PDB file of C-alpha atoms in Angstrom:
ATOM      1  CA  UNK A   1     -16.846 -46.687 -13.431  1.00 54.00           C
ATOM      2  CA  UNK A   2     -15.540 -50.302 -12.996  1.00 53.00           C
ATOM      3  CA  UNK A   3     -18.788 -53.017 -12.397  1.00 53.00           C
ATOM      4  CA  UNK A   4     -18.014 -53.273  -8.762  1.00 67.00           C
ATOM      5  CA  UNK A   5     -19.177 -49.129  -8.154  1.00 77.00           C
ATOM      6  CA  UNK A   6     -15.960 -48.432  -8.168  1.00 89.00           C
ATOM      7  CA  UNK A   7     -13.069 -46.311 -10.300  1.00 89.00           C
ATOM      8  CA  UNK A   8      -9.638 -47.347 -11.349  1.00 91.00           C
ATOM      9  CA  UNK A   9      -7.064 -44.383 -11.047  1.00 92.00           C
ATOM     10  CA  UNK A  10      -7.469 -43.908 -15.328  1.00 92.00           C
ATOM     11  CA  UNK A  11     -11.216 -43.552 -14.888  1.00 92.00           C
ATOM     12  CA  UNK A  12     -11.097 -40.557 -11.756  1.00 92.00           C
ATOM     13  CA  UNK A  13      -8.055 -38.757 -13.652  1.00 93.00           C
ATOM     14  CA  UNK A  14     -10.348 -39.021 -17.025  1.00 94.00           C
ATOM     15  CA  UNK A  15     -13.052 -37.647 -15.123  1.00 92.00           C
ATOM     16  CA  UNK A  16     -11.497 -34.859 -13.173  1.00 92.00           C
ATOM     17  CA  UNK A  17      -9.244 -34.058 -16.300  1.00 93.00           C
ATOM     18  CA  UNK A  18      -5.961 -34.386 -14.340  1.00 93.00           C
ATOM     19  CA  UNK A  19      -3.535 -36.562 -14.785  1.00 94.00           C
ATOM     20  CA  UNK A  20      -2.849 -40.296 -13.285  1.00 94.00           C
ATOM     21  CA  UNK A  21       0.666 -38.870 -11.869  1.00 94.00           C
ATOM     22  CA  UNK A  22      -1.629 -36.158  -9.719  1.00 94.00           C
ATOM     23  CA  UNK A  23      -4.428 -38.780  -8.706  1.00 93.00           C
ATOM     24  CA  UNK A  24      -1.483 -40.842  -7.385  1.00 93.00           C
ATOM     25  CA  UNK A  25       0.157 -37.497  -5.908  1.00 93.00           C
ATOM     26  CA  UNK A  26      -3.609 -36.096  -3.831  1.00 92.00           C
ATOM     27  CA  UNK A  27      -3.775 -40.498  -2.886  1.00 93.00           C
ATOM     28  CA  UNK A  28      -0.199 -40.414  -1.313  1.00 92.00           C
ATOM     29  CA  UNK A  29      -1.500 -37.017   0.471  1.00 90.00           C
ATOM     30  CA  UNK A  30      -4.261 -38.890   2.099  1.00 89.00           C
ATOM     31  CA  UNK A  31      -6.382 -36.201   0.654  1.00 90.00           C
ATOM     32  CA  UNK A  32      -7.910 -38.887  -1.292  1.00 91.00           C
ATOM     33  CA  UNK A  33      -8.515 -42.177  -0.030  1.00 89.00           C
ATOM     34  CA  UNK A  34      -8.280 -45.758  -1.734  1.00 88.00           C
ATOM     35  CA  UNK A  35     -11.623 -47.715  -1.402  1.00 87.00           C
ATOM     36  CA  UNK A  36      -9.653 -51.114  -2.204  1.00 87.00           C
ATOM     37  CA  UNK A  37      -7.110 -52.599  -4.405  1.00 86.00           C
ATOM     38  CA  UNK A  38      -7.468 -55.324  -7.410  1.00 82.00           C
ATOM     39  CA  UNK A  39      -6.584 -58.400  -7.114  1.00 77.00           C
ATOM     40  CA  UNK A  40      -3.540 -57.140  -9.499  1.00 79.00           C
ATOM     41  CA  UNK A  41      -3.100 -54.731  -7.510  1.00 83.00           C
ATOM     42  CA  UNK A  42      -3.976 -51.553  -8.870  1.00 86.00           C
ATOM     43  CA  UNK A  43      -6.232 -48.394  -6.750  1.00 90.00           C
ATOM     44  CA  UNK A  44      -9.956 -48.106  -6.788  1.00 91.00           C
ATOM     45  CA  UNK A  45     -12.041 -45.698  -5.641  1.00 92.00           C
ATOM     46  CA  UNK A  46     -15.170 -45.053  -4.152  1.00 91.00           C
ATOM     47  CA  UNK A  47     -18.219 -43.586  -5.605  1.00 89.00           C
ATOM     48  CA  UNK A  48     -16.881 -40.550  -3.657  1.00 90.00           C
ATOM     49  CA  UNK A  49     -14.496 -40.124  -5.236  1.00 92.00           C
ATOM     50  CA  UNK A  50     -15.172 -37.987  -8.223  1.00 93.00           C
ATOM     51  CA  UNK A  51     -16.887 -35.186  -5.842  1.00 92.00           C
ATOM     52  CA  UNK A  52     -13.899 -35.163  -4.117  1.00 91.00           C
ATOM     53  CA  UNK A  53     -11.326 -35.071  -6.492  1.00 93.00           C
ATOM     54  CA  UNK A  54     -13.341 -32.281  -8.010  1.00 93.00           C
ATOM     55  CA  UNK A  55     -13.472 -30.409  -4.874  1.00 91.00           C
ATOM     56  CA  UNK A  56      -9.908 -30.429  -4.686  1.00 92.00           C
ATOM     57  CA  UNK A  57      -8.452 -29.278  -7.890  1.00 92.00           C
ATOM     58  CA  UNK A  58     -11.401 -26.261  -7.582  1.00 91.00           C
ATOM     59  CA  UNK A  59      -9.043 -25.404  -4.774  1.00 89.00           C
ATOM     60  CA  UNK A  60      -5.542 -25.559  -5.898  1.00 89.00           C
ATOM     61  CA  UNK A  61      -6.722 -23.403  -8.564  1.00 89.00           C
ATOM     62  CA  UNK A  62      -7.641 -20.922  -6.304  1.00 86.00           C
ATOM     63  CA  UNK A  63      -4.068 -21.470  -5.634  1.00 84.00           C
ATOM     64  CA  UNK A  64      -4.694 -22.899  -1.581  1.00 86.00           C
ATOM     65  CA  UNK A  65      -1.670 -24.625  -0.410  1.00 86.00           C
ATOM     66  CA  UNK A  66      -2.001 -28.472   0.044  1.00 88.00           C
ATOM     67  CA  UNK A  67      -2.010 -28.432   3.546  1.00 86.00           C
ATOM     68  CA  UNK A  68      -4.801 -25.536   3.228  1.00 85.00           C
ATOM     69  CA  UNK A  69      -6.632 -28.144   1.151  1.00 89.00           C
ATOM     70  CA  UNK A  70      -6.812 -31.249   3.733  1.00 86.00           C
ATOM     71  CA  UNK A  71      -8.070 -28.735   6.664  1.00 82.00           C
ATOM     72  CA  UNK A  72     -10.859 -28.251   4.535  1.00 83.00           C
ATOM     73  CA  UNK A  73     -11.495 -31.600   3.430  1.00 85.00           C
ATOM     74  CA  UNK A  74     -11.430 -32.513   6.971  1.00 79.00           C
ATOM     75  CA  UNK A  75     -13.596 -29.989   7.921  1.00 76.00           C
ATOM     76  CA  UNK A  76     -15.424 -30.663   5.619  1.00 68.00           C
ATOM     77  CA  UNK A  77     -16.117 -27.110   4.055  1.00 70.00           C
ATOM     78  CA  UNK A  78     -14.232 -23.887   3.420  1.00 72.00           C
ATOM     79  CA  UNK A  79     -13.321 -22.235   6.755  1.00 72.00           C
ATOM     80  CA  UNK A  80     -14.001 -18.074   6.707  1.00 79.00           C
ATOM     81  CA  UNK A  81     -10.028 -17.736   8.460  1.00 80.00           C
ATOM     82  CA  UNK A  82      -8.811 -19.968   5.464  1.00 78.00           C
ATOM     83  CA  UNK A  83     -10.792 -17.304   3.117  1.00 81.00           C
ATOM     84  CA  UNK A  84      -9.259 -14.359   4.749  1.00 85.00           C
ATOM     85  CA  UNK A  85      -5.721 -15.514   4.912  1.00 83.00           C
ATOM     86  CA  UNK A  86      -5.815 -16.580   0.881  1.00 83.00           C
ATOM     87  CA  UNK A  87      -7.987 -12.914   0.559  1.00 88.00           C
ATOM     88  CA  UNK A  88      -4.680 -11.183   2.530  1.00 89.00           C
ATOM     89  CA  UNK A  89      -2.159 -13.347   0.529  1.00 87.00           C
ATOM     90  CA  UNK A  90      -3.425 -12.238  -2.945  1.00 88.00           C
ATOM     91  CA  UNK A  91      -3.885  -8.746  -1.826  1.00 89.00           C
ATOM     92  CA  UNK A  92      -0.279  -8.421  -0.947  1.00 89.00           C
ATOM     93  CA  UNK A  93       0.843 -10.199  -4.261  1.00 89.00           C
ATOM     94  CA  UNK A  94      -1.389  -7.651  -5.875  1.00 91.00           C
ATOM     95  CA  UNK A  95       0.014  -5.390  -4.118  1.00 90.00           C
ATOM     96  CA  UNK A  96       3.635  -6.385  -5.538  1.00 92.00           C
ATOM     97  CA  UNK A  97       2.673  -6.970  -8.799  1.00 94.00           C
ATOM     98  CA  UNK A  98       0.903  -2.840  -9.124  1.00 94.00           C
ATOM     99  CA  UNK A  99       4.015  -1.670  -7.071  1.00 94.00           C
ATOM    100  CA  UNK A 100       6.710  -3.781  -9.811  1.00 94.00           C
ATOM    101  CA  UNK A 101       4.305  -1.904 -12.570  1.00 96.00           C
ATOM    102  CA  UNK A 102       4.943   1.161 -11.773  1.00 95.00           C
ATOM    103  CA  UNK A 103       8.793   0.879 -11.446  1.00 95.00           C
ATOM    104  CA  UNK A 104       9.472  -0.736 -14.149  1.00 96.00           C
ATOM    105  CA  UNK A 105       7.250   2.591 -16.285  1.00 96.00           C
ATOM    106  CA  UNK A 106       9.265   4.471 -13.847  1.00 96.00           C
ATOM    107  CA  UNK A 107      12.140   2.620 -15.257  1.00 94.00           C
ATOM    108  CA  UNK A 108      11.102   3.563 -19.059  1.00 95.00           C
ATOM    109  CA  UNK A 109      10.436   6.720 -18.551  1.00 94.00           C
ATOM    110  CA  UNK A 110      13.862   7.456 -17.663  1.00 91.00           C
ATOM    111  CA  UNK A 111      16.629   8.686 -19.479  1.00 92.00           C
ATOM    112  CA  UNK A 112      19.183   5.492 -20.338  1.00 91.00           C
ATOM    113  CA  UNK A 113      21.928   7.220 -18.916  1.00 92.00           C
ATOM    114  CA  UNK A 114      20.247   7.646 -15.271  1.00 92.00           C
ATOM    115  CA  UNK A 115      18.327   3.954 -15.899  1.00 93.00           C
ATOM    116  CA  UNK A 116      20.875   1.989 -13.379  1.00 95.00           C
ATOM    117  CA  UNK A 117      21.293   4.784 -10.782  1.00 95.00           C
ATOM    118  CA  UNK A 118      17.353   4.577 -10.614  1.00 95.00           C
ATOM    119  CA  UNK A 119      17.245   0.513 -10.886  1.00 96.00           C
ATOM    120  CA  UNK A 120      19.465   0.975  -8.188  1.00 95.00           C
ATOM    121  CA  UNK A 121      17.644   3.084  -6.783  1.00 95.00           C
ATOM    122  CA  UNK A 122      14.142   1.600  -6.363  1.00 95.00           C
ATOM    123  CA  UNK A 123      15.014  -2.250  -6.480  1.00 94.00           C
ATOM    124  CA  UNK A 124      16.763  -1.251  -2.631  1.00 94.00           C
ATOM    125  CA  UNK A 125      12.465  -1.571  -1.942  1.00 93.00           C
ATOM    126  CA  UNK A 126      10.666  -4.279  -1.192  1.00 90.00           C
ATOM    127  CA  UNK A 127       8.082  -4.994  -3.139  1.00 87.00           C
ATOM    128  CA  UNK A 128       5.414  -4.650  -1.924  1.00 85.00           C
ATOM    129  CA  UNK A 129       6.505  -1.655  -0.085  1.00 91.00           C
ATOM    130  CA  UNK A 130       6.632  -1.048   4.180  1.00 91.00           C
ATOM    131  CA  UNK A 131       7.713   1.731   6.625  1.00 94.00           C
ATOM    132  CA  UNK A 132       9.737  -0.007   9.039  1.00 95.00           C
ATOM    133  CA  UNK A 133      12.655   2.240   7.659  1.00 94.00           C
ATOM    134  CA  UNK A 134      10.770   5.122   7.838  1.00 95.00           C
ATOM    135  CA  UNK A 135       9.686   4.484  11.376  1.00 95.00           C
ATOM    136  CA  UNK A 136      13.161   3.303  12.765  1.00 94.00           C
ATOM    137  CA  UNK A 137      14.220   6.340  11.591  1.00 93.00           C
ATOM    138  CA  UNK A 138      12.120   8.614  12.801  1.00 93.00           C
ATOM    139  CA  UNK A 139      12.294   6.783  16.082  1.00 91.00           C
ATOM    140  CA  UNK A 140      16.191   8.022  15.930  1.00 88.00           C
ATOM    141  CA  UNK A 141      15.329  11.356  16.025  1.00 86.00           C
ATOM    142  CA  UNK A 142      12.452  11.519  18.258  1.00 88.00           C
ATOM    143  CA  UNK A 143      13.881  12.282  21.726  1.00 83.00           C
ATOM    144  CA  UNK A 144      14.556  10.070  24.321  1.00 80.00           C
ATOM    145  CA  UNK A 145      11.791  10.117  27.052  1.00 80.00           C
ATOM    146  CA  UNK A 146       8.620  10.391  24.838  1.00 87.00           C
ATOM    147  CA  UNK A 147       5.655   7.820  25.955  1.00 92.00           C
ATOM    148  CA  UNK A 148       4.738   5.138  23.507  1.00 92.00           C
ATOM    149  CA  UNK A 149       0.830   6.384  22.943  1.00 92.00           C
ATOM    150  CA  UNK A 150       3.423   9.612  22.299  1.00 92.00           C
ATOM    151  CA  UNK A 151       5.691   8.201  19.905  1.00 93.00           C
ATOM    152  CA  UNK A 152       3.104   5.946  18.191  1.00 94.00           C
ATOM    153  CA  UNK A 153       0.604   9.006  17.314  1.00 91.00           C
ATOM    154  CA  UNK A 154       3.656  10.529  15.614  1.00 92.00           C
ATOM    155  CA  UNK A 155       4.924   8.028  14.097  1.00 94.00           C
ATOM    156  CA  UNK A 156       0.700   7.811  12.882  1.00 92.00           C
ATOM    157  CA  UNK A 157       1.064  11.599  11.457  1.00 92.00           C
ATOM    158  CA  UNK A 158       4.897  11.868   9.817  1.00 93.00           C
ATOM    159  CA  UNK A 159       5.565   8.218   8.361  1.00 95.00           C
ATOM    160  CA  UNK A 160       2.956   7.804   4.881  1.00 93.00           C
ATOM    161  CA  UNK A 161       1.991   5.161   3.980  1.00 90.00           C
ATOM    162  CA  UNK A 162       2.622   3.347   0.629  1.00 89.00           C
ATOM    163  CA  UNK A 163       0.487   3.834  -2.128  1.00 85.00           C
ATOM    164  CA  UNK A 164      -2.140   1.783  -2.474  1.00 83.00           C
ATOM    165  CA  UNK A 165      -2.159   2.951  -6.214  1.00 87.00           C
ATOM    166  CA  UNK A 166       1.067   3.469  -7.099  1.00 92.00           C
ATOM    167  CA  UNK A 167       1.931   5.976  -9.747  1.00 94.00           C
ATOM    168  CA  UNK A 168       5.779   5.877 -11.185  1.00 95.00           C
ATOM    169  CA  UNK A 169       6.473   9.486  -9.283  1.00 93.00           C
ATOM    170  CA  UNK A 170       4.923   8.320  -6.338  1.00 92.00           C
ATOM    171  CA  UNK A 171       7.319   5.111  -6.535  1.00 94.00           C
ATOM    172  CA  UNK A 172       9.966   7.109  -7.458  1.00 94.00           C
ATOM    173  CA  UNK A 173       9.873   9.268  -4.629  1.00 93.00           C
ATOM    174  CA  UNK A 174       9.199   6.385  -2.194  1.00 94.00           C
ATOM    175  CA  UNK A 175      12.275   5.021  -2.974  1.00 95.00           C
ATOM    176  CA  UNK A 176      13.870   7.969  -2.770  1.00 95.00           C
ATOM    177  CA  UNK A 177      12.403   8.704   0.520  1.00 95.00           C
ATOM    178  CA  UNK A 178      13.231   4.801   1.638  1.00 95.00           C
ATOM    179  CA  UNK A 179      16.981   5.861   0.596  1.00 95.00           C
ATOM    180  CA  UNK A 180      17.115   8.915   2.749  1.00 93.00           C
ATOM    181  CA  UNK A 181      16.006   7.218   6.101  1.00 93.00           C
ATOM    182  CA  UNK A 182      18.132   3.838   5.107  1.00 92.00           C
ATOM    183  CA  UNK A 183      21.307   6.161   4.682  1.00 85.00           C
ATOM    184  CA  UNK A 184      23.680   7.691   7.288  1.00 80.00           C
ATOM    185  CA  UNK A 185      22.720   9.153   9.901  1.00 69.00           C
ATOM    186  CA  UNK A 186      24.419  12.572  10.739  1.00 59.00           C
ATOM    187  CA  UNK A 187      25.123  13.572  14.038  1.00 54.00           C
ATOM    188  CA  UNK A 188      23.657  16.548  13.831  1.00 48.00           C
ATOM    189  CA  UNK A 189      19.990  15.552  12.833  1.00 51.00           C
ATOM    190  CA  UNK A 190      20.237  13.756  16.161  1.00 50.00           C
ATOM    191  CA  UNK A 191      21.057  16.767  18.042  1.00 44.00           C
ATOM    192  CA  UNK A 192      17.707  18.950  16.224  1.00 45.00           C
ATOM    193  CA  UNK A 193      15.488  16.057  17.326  1.00 49.00           C
ATOM    194  CA  UNK A 194      16.009  17.192  20.336  1.00 50.00           C
ATOM    195  CA  UNK A 195      13.548  20.233  20.503  1.00 56.00           C
ATOM    196  CA  UNK A 196      14.335  22.405  23.804  1.00 58.00           C
ATOM    197  CA  UNK A 197      17.687  23.306  25.058  1.00 54.00           C
ATOM    198  CA  UNK A 198      19.388  20.698  27.467  1.00 50.00           C
ATOM    199  CA  UNK A 199      17.763  20.608  30.580  1.00 55.00           C
ATOM    200  CA  UNK A 200      14.383  19.283  32.391  1.00 64.00           C
ATOM    201  CA  UNK A 201      11.276  19.145  30.165  1.00 75.00           C
ATOM    202  CA  UNK A 202       8.110  17.309  29.846  1.00 87.00           C
ATOM    203  CA  UNK A 203       8.186  15.533  26.521  1.00 89.00           C
ATOM    204  CA  UNK A 204       4.851  14.691  25.860  1.00 92.00           C
ATOM    205  CA  UNK A 205       3.364  17.765  27.014  1.00 92.00           C
ATOM    206  CA  UNK A 206       5.795  19.644  24.211  1.00 92.00           C
ATOM    207  CA  UNK A 207       4.055  17.124  21.488  1.00 91.00           C
ATOM    208  CA  UNK A 208       0.758  16.878  22.346  1.00 92.00           C
ATOM    209  CA  UNK A 209       0.600  20.843  21.977  1.00 93.00           C
ATOM    210  CA  UNK A 210       2.427  20.612  18.962  1.00 93.00           C
ATOM    211  CA  UNK A 211       0.361  18.358  17.520  1.00 92.00           C
ATOM    212  CA  UNK A 212      -2.948  20.690  18.830  1.00 93.00           C
ATOM    213  CA  UNK A 213      -1.019  23.733  16.786  1.00 93.00           C
ATOM    214  CA  UNK A 214      -0.355  21.911  13.684  1.00 92.00           C
ATOM    215  CA  UNK A 215      -4.238  20.425  13.492  1.00 91.00           C
ATOM    216  CA  UNK A 216      -4.899  24.579  14.278  1.00 91.00           C
ATOM    217  CA  UNK A 217      -2.615  25.403  11.370  1.00 90.00           C
ATOM    218  CA  UNK A 218      -3.741  22.835   8.505  1.00 87.00           C
ATOM    219  CA  UNK A 219      -7.441  23.755   9.533  1.00 86.00           C
ATOM    220  CA  UNK A 220      -6.622  27.980   8.741  1.00 81.00           C
ATOM    221  CA  UNK A 221      -5.375  26.340   5.897  1.00 77.00           C
ATOM    222  CA  UNK A 222      -7.965  24.705   5.125  1.00 75.00           C
ATOM    223  CA  UNK A 223     -10.056  27.356   5.158  1.00 73.00           C
ATOM    224  CA  UNK A 224      -8.039  30.007   3.281  1.00 67.00           C
ATOM    225  CA  UNK A 225      -7.514  31.919   6.974  1.00 43.00           C
ATOM    226  CA  UNK A 226      -4.196  30.828   7.067  1.00 41.00           C
ATOM    227  CA  UNK A 227      -2.103  34.438   6.524  1.00 47.00           C
ATOM    228  CA  UNK A 228       0.432  34.003   4.403  1.00 46.00           C
ATOM    229  CA  UNK A 229       4.177  33.746   6.200  1.00 42.00           C
ATOM    230  CA  UNK A 230       6.473  36.995   5.846  1.00 41.00           C
ATOM    231  CA  UNK A 231       3.670  39.336   5.114  1.00 41.00           C
ATOM    232  CA  UNK A 232       2.282  39.897   8.304  1.00 41.00           C
ATOM    233  CA  UNK A 233       3.995  37.134  10.435  1.00 42.00           C
ATOM    234  CA  UNK A 234       1.436  35.671  11.920  1.00 46.00           C
ATOM    235  CA  UNK A 235      -0.364  32.200  11.036  1.00 52.00           C
ATOM    236  CA  UNK A 236      -3.842  32.616  13.104  1.00 60.00           C
ATOM    237  CA  UNK A 237      -3.910  31.290  16.398  1.00 89.00           C
ATOM    238  CA  UNK A 238      -1.638  28.045  15.429  1.00 92.00           C
ATOM    239  CA  UNK A 239       1.469  30.427  16.593  1.00 93.00           C
ATOM    240  CA  UNK A 240      -0.145  30.735  19.568  1.00 94.00           C
ATOM    241  CA  UNK A 241      -0.829  26.873  20.494  1.00 95.00           C
ATOM    242  CA  UNK A 242       2.881  26.835  19.084  1.00 94.00           C
ATOM    243  CA  UNK A 243       4.857  28.726  20.800  1.00 95.00           C
ATOM    244  CA  UNK A 244       2.620  27.371  24.201  1.00 95.00           C
ATOM    245  CA  UNK A 245       3.619  24.174  23.831  1.00 94.00           C
ATOM    246  CA  UNK A 246       7.265  24.891  23.874  1.00 93.00           C
ATOM    247  CA  UNK A 247       6.502  27.016  26.808  1.00 94.00           C
ATOM    248  CA  UNK A 248       4.183  24.462  28.891  1.00 93.00           C
ATOM    249  CA  UNK A 249       6.709  21.435  27.843  1.00 91.00           C
ATOM    250  CA  UNK A 250       9.650  23.950  29.321  1.00 90.00           C
ATOM    251  CA  UNK A 251       6.944  24.931  32.662  1.00 91.00           C
ATOM    252  CA  UNK A 252       7.971  29.012  31.874  1.00 92.00           C
ATOM    253  CA  UNK A 253       6.010  31.730  30.280  1.00 92.00           C
ATOM    254  CA  UNK A 254       5.154  32.500  26.631  1.00 93.00           C
ATOM    255  CA  UNK A 255       6.691  36.046  27.190  1.00 93.00           C
ATOM    256  CA  UNK A 256       8.859  38.053  24.420  1.00 92.00           C
ATOM    257  CA  UNK A 257      11.955  37.009  25.130  1.00 93.00           C
ATOM    258  CA  UNK A 258      11.396  33.186  25.276  1.00 93.00           C
ATOM    259  CA  UNK A 259       9.804  33.799  21.816  1.00 93.00           C
ATOM    260  CA  UNK A 260      13.359  35.235  20.607  1.00 92.00           C
ATOM    261  CA  UNK A 261      14.331  32.340  22.289  1.00 92.00           C
ATOM    262  CA  UNK A 262      13.024  29.906  20.669  1.00 92.00           C
ATOM    263  CA  UNK A 263      13.461  30.756  16.981  1.00 91.00           C
ATOM    264  CA  UNK A 264      16.415  28.873  17.301  1.00 88.00           C
ATOM    265  CA  UNK A 265      14.988  25.837  18.898  1.00 85.00           C
ATOM    266  CA  UNK A 266      12.717  25.473  16.519  1.00 86.00           C
ATOM    267  CA  UNK A 267      15.411  26.413  13.369  1.00 78.00           C
ATOM    268  CA  UNK A 268      17.261  23.662  14.969  1.00 72.00           C
ATOM    269  CA  UNK A 269      14.162  21.246  14.753  1.00 64.00           C
ATOM    270  CA  UNK A 270      13.757  22.132  10.956  1.00 63.00           C
ATOM    271  CA  UNK A 271      17.200  20.710  10.182  1.00 75.00           C
ATOM    272  CA  UNK A 272      18.417  19.738   5.836  1.00 81.00           C
ATOM    273  CA  UNK A 273      17.962  16.482   6.537  1.00 86.00           C
ATOM    274  CA  UNK A 274      14.225  16.223   8.069  1.00 87.00           C
ATOM    275  CA  UNK A 275      12.977  19.420   5.490  1.00 86.00           C
ATOM    276  CA  UNK A 276      14.555  16.311   2.490  1.00 89.00           C
ATOM    277  CA  UNK A 277      13.030  14.120   4.705  1.00 92.00           C
ATOM    278  CA  UNK A 278       9.415  16.217   4.607  1.00 91.00           C
ATOM    279  CA  UNK A 279      10.399  17.525   0.750  1.00 90.00           C
ATOM    280  CA  UNK A 280       9.836  14.368  -0.308  1.00 90.00           C
ATOM    281  CA  UNK A 281       7.303  12.617   2.120  1.00 92.00           C
ATOM    282  CA  UNK A 282       5.096  16.213   0.936  1.00 89.00           C
ATOM    283  CA  UNK A 283       3.519  14.087  -2.258  1.00 87.00           C
ATOM    284  CA  UNK A 284       2.702  10.677  -0.317  1.00 91.00           C
ATOM    285  CA  UNK A 285      -0.017  11.619   2.273  1.00 88.00           C
ATOM    286  CA  UNK A 286      -3.463  11.473   0.953  1.00 80.00           C
ATOM    287  CA  UNK A 287      -5.826  14.089   0.016  1.00 78.00           C
ATOM    288  CA  UNK A 288      -6.801  16.188   3.534  1.00 76.00           C
ATOM    289  CA  UNK A 289      -3.823  13.939   5.316  1.00 80.00           C
ATOM    290  CA  UNK A 290      -1.738  17.063   7.223  1.00 81.00           C
ATOM    291  CA  UNK A 291       2.244  17.602   6.106  1.00 88.00           C
ATOM    292  CA  UNK A 292       3.684  18.342   9.708  1.00 89.00           C
ATOM    293  CA  UNK A 293       6.601  18.962   8.298  1.00 88.00           C
ATOM    294  CA  UNK A 294       5.801  22.127   5.974  1.00 88.00           C
ATOM    295  CA  UNK A 295       3.160  22.941   8.523  1.00 90.00           C
ATOM    296  CA  UNK A 296       6.001  23.341  11.017  1.00 90.00           C
ATOM    297  CA  UNK A 297       8.055  25.164   9.011  1.00 88.00           C
ATOM    298  CA  UNK A 298       5.228  27.516   8.278  1.00 89.00           C
ATOM    299  CA  UNK A 299       5.171  28.181  11.982  1.00 92.00           C
ATOM    300  CA  UNK A 300       8.907  28.464  12.617  1.00 90.00           C
ATOM    301  CA  UNK A 301       8.747  31.025   9.471  1.00 90.00           C
ATOM    302  CA  UNK A 302       5.553  32.847  11.412  1.00 91.00           C
ATOM    303  CA  UNK A 303       7.730  33.349  14.643  1.00 93.00           C
ATOM    304  CA  UNK A 304      11.115  34.396  13.135  1.00 91.00           C
ATOM    305  CA  UNK A 305       9.384  37.184  11.494  1.00 91.00           C
ATOM    306  CA  UNK A 306       7.497  38.637  14.512  1.00 91.00           C
ATOM    307  CA  UNK A 307      10.824  38.434  16.380  1.00 91.00           C
ATOM    308  CA  UNK A 308      12.105  39.843  13.133  1.00 88.00           C
ATOM    309  CA  UNK A 309       9.303  42.225  13.451  1.00 79.00           C
ATOM    310  CA  UNK A 310       9.615  42.931  16.996  1.00 57.00           C
ATOM    311  CA  UNK A 311      13.276  44.097  17.482  1.00 48.00           C
ATOM    312  CA  UNK A 312      14.394  46.880  18.320  1.00 37.00           C
TER     313      UNK A 312
END
């Protein structure tokens, strides 16, 4: 520090361990105000300039952008919302890096002849990945007339979140699911989404009833009480709840004739495209999360077995 108690730009830079160019940049941005100029026009900085410069350097080392550093200096402290924003940004970048690492390992493990195709598949998924393509897929499948609340509940149940700790296998499954959801959409898929024959029915009643049936089926499965489809034809009380959902949506009674007519309806909702979706998605749901597609398939098979067993 010079005799007048002020720092020259070179002394300040040396004290903070940065370049003169850096000090000049922060001065020009207004982050480091000058206290005076020498008789020769050189910049001079006050006694507190070194502490301020060290704070600026520390904030930049934490990767805070210069505008955010300005906000911190103006408030004479680090606002909690600034830290929260940076933590979210860092978390997003870490998620992207974890995803990219798993994707690269998947490519490394891939046979040479398949590597180019797999690279195109994995490269089509943004890092970190999102679920927009999967949500659009289901919005095209779900029947018209569902309330926003029911649509949200369905989407929460059928769209798996990208794995937080991705493995090469899970990254590959998610990329294949993303490709399926983003690809051509056969008209048959839309038709299969209409879960009841044409006519007036209450779709919200149907989907609320199906949610209850799937919950029962999942509970029976976890408790080991679910009977094997193809041997007894029943899946506990879940099957009755499953059928009742369709009957209530149409405002009719659950009868043997209704059950016979329901078999092709539920089969139509179990199309090749939907089965492919659930096959790829099954491993992406967390432990204990119900895979609704598998539960639907088992209940449909149980209904078919029951109807076949009662056929004359």
